[in-house]
mmCIF file of N, CA and C in Angstrom:
data_model
loop_
_atom_site.group_PDB
_atom_site.id
_atom_site.type_symbol
_atom_site.label_atom_id
_atom_site.label_comp_id
_atom_site.label_asym_id
_atom_site.label_seq_id
_atom_site.Cartn_x
_atom_site.Cartn_y
_atom_site.Cartn_z
ATOM 1 N N MET A 255 32.700 -1.789 -3.307
ATOM 2 C CA MET A 255 31.466 -1.666 -2.841
ATOM 3 C C MET A 255 31.374 -0.253 -2.453
ATOM 4 N N PRO A 256 30.162 0.220 -2.995
ATOM 5 C CA PRO A 256 29.776 1.789 -2.570
ATOM 6 C C PRO A 256 29.436 1.798 -1.062
ATOM 7 N N PRO A 257 29.872 2.820 -0.360
ATOM 8 C CA PRO A 257 29.790 3.123 1.232
ATOM 9 C C PRO A 257 28.477 2.726 1.660
ATOM 10 N N ARG A 258 27.300 3.051 1.083
ATOM 11 C CA ARG A 258 26.019 2.739 1.530
ATOM 12 C C ARG A 258 25.862 1.156 1.556
ATOM 13 N N ALA A 259 26.306 0.464 0.547
ATOM 14 C CA ALA A 259 26.231 -0.921 0.557
ATOM 15 C C ALA A 259 26.949 -1.596 1.486
ATOM 16 N N ALA A 260 28.128 -1.144 1.774
ATOM 17 C CA ALA A 260 28.905 -1.576 2.867
ATOM 18 C C ALA A 260 28.356 -1.356 4.353
ATOM 19 N N ALA A 261 27.724 -0.220 4.475
ATOM 20 C CA ALA A 261 27.047 0.009 5.567
ATOM 21 C C ALA A 261 25.954 -0.925 5.816
ATOM 22 N N LEU A 262 24.964 -1.197 4.822
ATOM 23 C CA LEU A 262 23.777 -2.024 4.670
ATOM 24 C C LEU A 262 24.459 -3.574 4.929
ATOM 25 N N THR A 263 25.596 -4.015 4.509
ATOM 26 C CA THR A 263 25.914 -5.278 4.813
ATOM 27 C C THR A 263 26.338 -5.446 5.960
ATOM 28 N N LYS A 264 26.870 -4.346 6.752
ATOM 29 C CA LYS A 264 27.369 -4.469 7.897
ATOM 30 C C LYS A 264 26.254 -4.643 8.857
ATOM 31 N N SER A 265 25.132 -3.871 8.819
ATOM 32 C CA SER A 265 23.959 -4.049 9.317
ATOM 33 C C SER A 265 23.263 -5.255 9.265
ATOM 34 N N LEU A 266 23.034 -5.777 8.107
ATOM 35 C CA LEU A 266 22.478 -7.352 7.752
ATOM 36 C C LEU A 266 23.299 -8.313 8.586
ATOM 37 N N ASP A 267 24.714 -8.077 8.370
ATOM 38 C CA ASP A 267 25.459 -8.972 9.217
ATOM 39 C C ASP A 267 25.369 -9.049 10.732
ATOM 40 N N ALA A 268 24.833 -8.046 11.234
ATOM 41 C CA ALA A 268 24.844 -7.758 12.623
ATOM 42 C C ALA A 268 23.390 -8.134 12.934
ATOM 43 N N GLY A 269 22.503 -8.504 12.054
ATOM 44 C CA GLY A 269 21.015 -9.127 12.267
ATOM 45 C C GLY A 269 20.056 -7.997 12.139
ATOM 46 N N VAL A 270 20.352 -6.790 11.590
ATOM 47 C CA VAL A 270 19.515 -5.879 11.693
ATOM 48 C C VAL A 270 18.506 -6.246 10.447
ATOM 49 N N ARG A 271 17.229 -6.221 10.471
ATOM 50 C CA ARG A 271 16.326 -6.246 9.322
ATOM 51 C C ARG A 271 16.303 -4.880 8.721
ATOM 52 N N VAL A 272 16.509 -5.120 7.493
ATOM 53 C CA VAL A 272 16.326 -3.794 6.283
ATOM 54 C C VAL A 272 15.142 -4.380 5.448
ATOM 55 N N VAL A 273 14.300 -3.437 5.337
ATOM 56 C CA VAL A 273 12.910 -3.619 4.470
ATOM 57 C C VAL A 273 13.043 -2.504 3.423
ATOM 58 N N ALA A 274 12.927 -2.689 2.075
ATOM 59 C CA ALA A 274 12.857 -1.794 1.079
ATOM 60 C C ALA A 274 11.209 -1.653 0.651
ATOM 61 N N CYS A 275 10.855 -0.226 0.555
ATOM 62 C CA CYS A 275 9.523 -0.106 0.196
ATOM 63 C C CYS A 275 9.188 -0.372 -1.261
ATOM 64 N N GLY A 276 8.158 -1.417 -1.414
ATOM 65 C CA GLY A 276 7.938 -1.744 -2.913
ATOM 66 C C GLY A 276 7.602 -0.710 -3.755
ATOM 67 N N LEU A 277 6.672 0.288 -3.048
ATOM 68 C CA LEU A 277 6.178 1.487 -3.947
ATOM 69 C C LEU A 277 7.302 2.224 -4.138
ATOM 70 N N ALA A 278 8.379 2.552 -3.513
ATOM 71 C CA ALA A 278 9.354 3.377 -3.765
ATOM 72 C C ALA A 278 10.121 2.683 -4.936
ATOM 73 N N MET A 279 10.375 1.391 -4.807
ATOM 74 C CA MET A 279 11.159 0.674 -5.730
ATOM 75 C C MET A 279 10.500 0.777 -7.170
ATOM 76 N N GLU A 280 9.085 0.714 -7.153
ATOM 77 C CA GLU A 280 8.544 0.720 -8.520
ATOM 78 C C GLU A 280 8.525 2.050 -9.039
ATOM 79 N N LYS A 281 8.403 3.050 -8.245
ATOM 80 C CA LYS A 281 8.685 4.576 -8.863
ATOM 81 C C LYS A 281 10.183 4.645 -9.291
ATOM 82 N N THR A 282 11.184 4.271 -8.640
ATOM 83 C CA THR A 282 12.525 4.508 -9.086
ATOM 84 C C THR A 282 13.016 3.459 -10.083
ATOM 85 N N GLY A 283 12.315 2.295 -10.454
ATOM 86 C CA GLY A 283 12.734 1.498 -11.167
ATOM 87 C C GLY A 283 13.780 0.417 -10.666
ATOM 88 N N VAL A 284 13.711 0.136 -9.440
ATOM 89 C CA VAL A 284 14.545 -0.712 -8.686
ATOM 90 C C VAL A 284 13.804 -2.135 -8.638
ATOM 91 N N ALA A 285 14.493 -2.989 -9.161
ATOM 92 C CA ALA A 285 13.958 -4.532 -9.046
ATOM 93 C C ALA A 285 14.383 -5.237 -7.688
ATOM 94 N N GLU A 286 13.708 -6.211 -7.335
ATOM 95 C CA GLU A 286 14.200 -6.812 -6.071
ATOM 96 C C GLU A 286 15.476 -7.498 -6.260
ATOM 97 N N GLY A 287 15.704 -7.853 -7.691
ATOM 98 C CA GLY A 287 17.341 -8.410 -8.045
ATOM 99 C C GLY A 287 18.352 -7.478 -7.892
ATOM 100 N N ASP A 288 18.025 -6.142 -7.900
ATOM 101 C CA ASP A 288 18.958 -5.059 -7.531
ATOM 102 C C ASP A 288 19.243 -5.057 -6.122
ATOM 103 N N LEU A 289 18.599 -5.605 -5.266
ATOM 104 C CA LEU A 289 18.877 -5.342 -3.865
ATOM 105 C C LEU A 289 19.911 -6.248 -3.396
ATOM 106 N N LEU A 290 20.520 -5.831 -2.317
ATOM 107 C CA LEU A 290 21.475 -6.818 -1.557
ATOM 108 C C LEU A 290 20.764 -7.826 -1.160
ATOM 109 N N ASP A 291 21.552 -9.032 -0.914
ATOM 110 C CA ASP A 291 21.009 -10.447 -0.477
ATOM 111 C C ASP A 291 20.709 -10.031 0.868
ATOM 112 N N GLY A 292 19.528 -10.377 1.484
ATOM 113 C CA GLY A 292 19.076 -10.191 3.007
ATOM 114 C C GLY A 292 18.113 -9.196 2.986
ATOM 115 N N ILE A 293 18.019 -8.119 2.160
ATOM 116 C CA ILE A 293 16.938 -6.996 2.342
ATOM 117 C C ILE A 293 15.567 -7.463 1.970
ATOM 118 N N ASP A 294 14.703 -7.387 2.815
ATOM 119 C CA ASP A 294 13.221 -7.772 2.537
ATOM 120 C C ASP A 294 12.731 -6.479 1.979
ATOM 121 N N THR A 295 11.387 -6.961 1.446
ATOM 122 C CA THR A 295 10.551 -5.974 0.747
ATOM 123 C C THR A 295 9.200 -5.815 1.339
ATOM 124 N N ALA A 296 8.563 -4.822 1.343
ATOM 125 C CA ALA A 296 7.157 -4.672 1.817
ATOM 126 C C ALA A 296 6.363 -3.893 0.761
ATOM 127 N N PRO A 297 5.162 -4.193 0.518
ATOM 128 C CA PRO A 297 4.469 -3.599 -0.654
ATOM 129 C C PRO A 297 4.329 -1.967 -0.177
ATOM 130 N N ASN A 298 4.163 -1.480 0.924
ATOM 131 C CA ASN A 298 4.052 -0.149 1.281
ATOM 132 C C ASN A 298 4.849 0.082 2.497
ATOM 133 N N GLY A 299 5.987 0.601 2.411
ATOM 134 C CA GLY A 299 7.078 1.013 3.629
ATOM 135 C C GLY A 299 6.488 1.648 4.644
ATOM 136 N N PHE A 300 5.460 2.475 4.537
ATOM 137 C CA PHE A 300 4.840 3.071 5.734
ATOM 138 C C PHE A 300 3.762 2.263 6.355
ATOM 139 N N HIS A 301 2.957 1.296 5.669
ATOM 140 C CA HIS A 301 2.335 0.295 6.639
ATOM 141 C C HIS A 301 3.157 -0.456 7.267
ATOM 142 N N GLU A 302 4.264 -0.966 6.674
ATOM 143 C CA GLU A 302 5.224 -1.839 7.265
ATOM 144 C C GLU A 302 5.687 -1.192 8.737
ATOM 145 N N LEU A 303 5.993 0.202 8.783
ATOM 146 C CA LEU A 303 6.354 0.673 9.784
ATOM 147 C C LEU A 303 5.518 0.815 10.802
ATOM 148 N N PHE A 304 4.234 1.335 10.507
ATOM 149 C CA PHE A 304 3.146 1.344 11.316
ATOM 150 C C PHE A 304 2.676 -0.093 11.984
ATOM 151 N N ARG A 305 2.915 -1.116 11.092
ATOM 152 C CA ARG A 305 2.612 -2.421 11.832
ATOM 153 C C ARG A 305 3.571 -2.810 12.765
ATOM 154 N N LEU A 306 4.856 -2.703 12.630
ATOM 155 C CA LEU A 306 5.915 -2.924 13.637
ATOM 156 C C LEU A 306 5.748 -2.171 14.807
ATOM 157 N N GLU A 307 5.599 -0.739 14.608
ATOM 158 C CA GLU A 307 5.558 0.105 15.639
ATOM 159 C C GLU A 307 4.246 -0.194 16.595
ATOM 160 N N ALA A 308 3.201 -0.883 16.131
ATOM 161 C CA ALA A 308 1.927 -1.234 16.755
ATOM 162 C C ALA A 308 2.201 -2.341 17.629
ATOM 163 N N LYS A 309 3.479 -3.302 17.229
ATOM 164 C CA LYS A 309 3.611 -4.354 17.964
ATOM 165 C C LYS A 309 4.858 -4.135 18.936
ATOM 166 N N GLY A 310 5.363 -2.839 18.996
ATOM 167 C CA GLY A 310 6.228 -2.641 19.948
ATOM 168 C C GLY A 310 7.676 -2.587 19.651
ATOM 169 N N HIS A 311 7.745 -2.568 18.225
ATOM 170 C CA HIS A 311 9.133 -2.722 17.603
ATOM 171 C C HIS A 311 9.493 -1.306 17.591
ATOM 172 N N VAL A 312 10.833 -0.931 17.518
ATOM 173 C CA VAL A 312 11.466 0.420 17.405
ATOM 174 C C VAL A 312 11.865 0.191 15.826
ATOM 175 N N THR A 313 11.506 1.189 15.196
ATOM 176 C CA THR A 313 12.016 1.480 13.544
ATOM 177 C C THR A 313 12.978 2.637 13.275
ATOM 178 N N LEU A 314 13.731 2.561 12.308
ATOM 179 C CA LEU A 314 14.377 3.665 11.812
ATOM 180 C C LEU A 314 14.267 3.769 10.381
ATOM 181 N N GLN A 315 14.104 4.833 9.982
ATOM 182 C CA GLN A 315 13.744 5.133 8.562
ATOM 183 C C GLN A 315 14.960 5.935 7.986
ATOM 184 N N LEU A 316 15.517 5.338 6.708
ATOM 185 C CA LEU A 316 16.805 6.016 6.215
ATOM 186 C C LEU A 316 16.213 6.572 4.849
#
C-alpha cells in the first residue's frame, strides 16, 4: 500500500472524515471507485470547507 494510502487509512480508522473534491477529481480523471473506502466526496471542496468552518468545525487541507 502506498504511504499516502496507509496514512489515509489510519486517519479513517481513527474516525477522521476525509472528503475529496469532486471538481478536482473530475479535472484529474479520478473516479469515486478509485478512492479508498470511507472517503466522502463533495461537489466543490472549497464550498464544503466554508460550510464546515461556518458551523464551527476545524478543517485541514492536504
